[in-house]
Tab-separated table of C-alpha atoms in Angstrom:
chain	number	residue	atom	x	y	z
A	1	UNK	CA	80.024	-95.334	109.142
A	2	UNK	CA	80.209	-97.232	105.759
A	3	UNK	CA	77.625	-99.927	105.601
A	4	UNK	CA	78.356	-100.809	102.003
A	5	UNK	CA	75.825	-103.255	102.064
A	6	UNK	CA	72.819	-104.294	103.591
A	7	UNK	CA	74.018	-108.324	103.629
A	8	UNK	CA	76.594	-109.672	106.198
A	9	UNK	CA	78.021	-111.913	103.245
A	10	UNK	CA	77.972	-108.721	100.601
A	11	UNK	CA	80.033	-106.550	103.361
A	12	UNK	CA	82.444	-109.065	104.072
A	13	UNK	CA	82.974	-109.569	100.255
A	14	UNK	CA	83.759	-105.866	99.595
A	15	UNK	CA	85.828	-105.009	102.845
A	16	UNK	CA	87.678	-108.419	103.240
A	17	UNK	CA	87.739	-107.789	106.767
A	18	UNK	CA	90.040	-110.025	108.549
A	19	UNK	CA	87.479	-110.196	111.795
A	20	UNK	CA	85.259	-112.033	109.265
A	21	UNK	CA	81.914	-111.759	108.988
A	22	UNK	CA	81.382	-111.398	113.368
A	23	UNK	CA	82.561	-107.521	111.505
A	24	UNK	CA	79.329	-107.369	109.969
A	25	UNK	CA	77.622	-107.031	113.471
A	26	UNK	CA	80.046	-105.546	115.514
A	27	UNK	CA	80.237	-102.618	112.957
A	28	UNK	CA	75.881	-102.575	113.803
A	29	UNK	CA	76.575	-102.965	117.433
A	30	UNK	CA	79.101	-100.041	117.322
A	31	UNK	CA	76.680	-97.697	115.380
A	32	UNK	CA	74.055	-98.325	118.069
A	33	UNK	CA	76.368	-97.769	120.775
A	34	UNK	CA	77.472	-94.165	119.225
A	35	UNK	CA	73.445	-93.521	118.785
A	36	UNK	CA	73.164	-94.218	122.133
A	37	UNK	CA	75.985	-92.348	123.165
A	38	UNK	CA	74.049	-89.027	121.862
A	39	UNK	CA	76.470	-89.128	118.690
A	40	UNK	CA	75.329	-87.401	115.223
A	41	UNK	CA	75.764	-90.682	113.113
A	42	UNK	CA	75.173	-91.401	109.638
A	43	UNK	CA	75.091	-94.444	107.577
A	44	UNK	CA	76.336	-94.515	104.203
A	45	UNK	CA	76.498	-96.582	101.030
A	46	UNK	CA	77.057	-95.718	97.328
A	47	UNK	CA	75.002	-95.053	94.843
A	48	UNK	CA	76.408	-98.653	92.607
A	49	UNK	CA	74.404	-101.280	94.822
A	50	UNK	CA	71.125	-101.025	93.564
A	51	UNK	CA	67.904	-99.217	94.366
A	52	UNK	CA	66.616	-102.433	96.301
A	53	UNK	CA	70.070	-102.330	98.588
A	54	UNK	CA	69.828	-98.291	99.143
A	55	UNK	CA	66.620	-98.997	100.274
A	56	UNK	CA	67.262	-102.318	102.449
A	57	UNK	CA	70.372	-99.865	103.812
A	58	UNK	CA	68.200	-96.854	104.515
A	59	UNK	CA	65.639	-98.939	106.569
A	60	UNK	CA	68.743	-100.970	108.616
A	61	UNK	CA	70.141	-97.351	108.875
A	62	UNK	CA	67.018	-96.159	110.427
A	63	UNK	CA	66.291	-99.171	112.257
A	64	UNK	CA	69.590	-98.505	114.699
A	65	UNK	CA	68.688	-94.720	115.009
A	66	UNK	CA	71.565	-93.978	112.516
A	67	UNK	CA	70.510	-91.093	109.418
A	68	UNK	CA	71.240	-92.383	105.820
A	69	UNK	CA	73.430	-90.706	103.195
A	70	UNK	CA	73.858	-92.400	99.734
A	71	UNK	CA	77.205	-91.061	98.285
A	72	UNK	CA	77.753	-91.049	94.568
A	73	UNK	CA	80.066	-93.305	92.850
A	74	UNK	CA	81.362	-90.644	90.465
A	75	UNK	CA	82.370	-88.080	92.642
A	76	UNK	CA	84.324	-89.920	94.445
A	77	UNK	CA	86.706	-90.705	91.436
């Protein structure tokens, strides 16, 4: 599941979701239903956000019972 960001207002910005940001929490709601579920889910964000967000992403990550995978920017070119 791509978190992108830690912030409701940050996510929206970057996937211009047209549920607005209600997508922010339904995307949390729906990682803590697969968790729940007994699903293998990870979290991810990339590397570009800042150490302070990675962190703030690993610990919301965490927080829902999701594992946490920072991807690299420049692979993914």
């Amino acid at each position: 599941i791509s978190l992108n960001e830690p912030d409701k207002n940050k996510f929206l910005e970057i996937t211009k979701s047209k549920f607005g940001i209600e997508s922010f929490d339904a995307m949390l709601q729906f990682t803590k239903e697969c968790v729940r579920q007994g699903n293998d889910v990870r979290m991810t964000v990339v590397d570009v956000i800042g150490k302070d967000n990675i962190e703030k992403s690993r610990k919301l990550a965490e927080s829902l019972g999701a594992k946490f995978r920072c991807r690299s920017f420049a692979k993914g070119r």
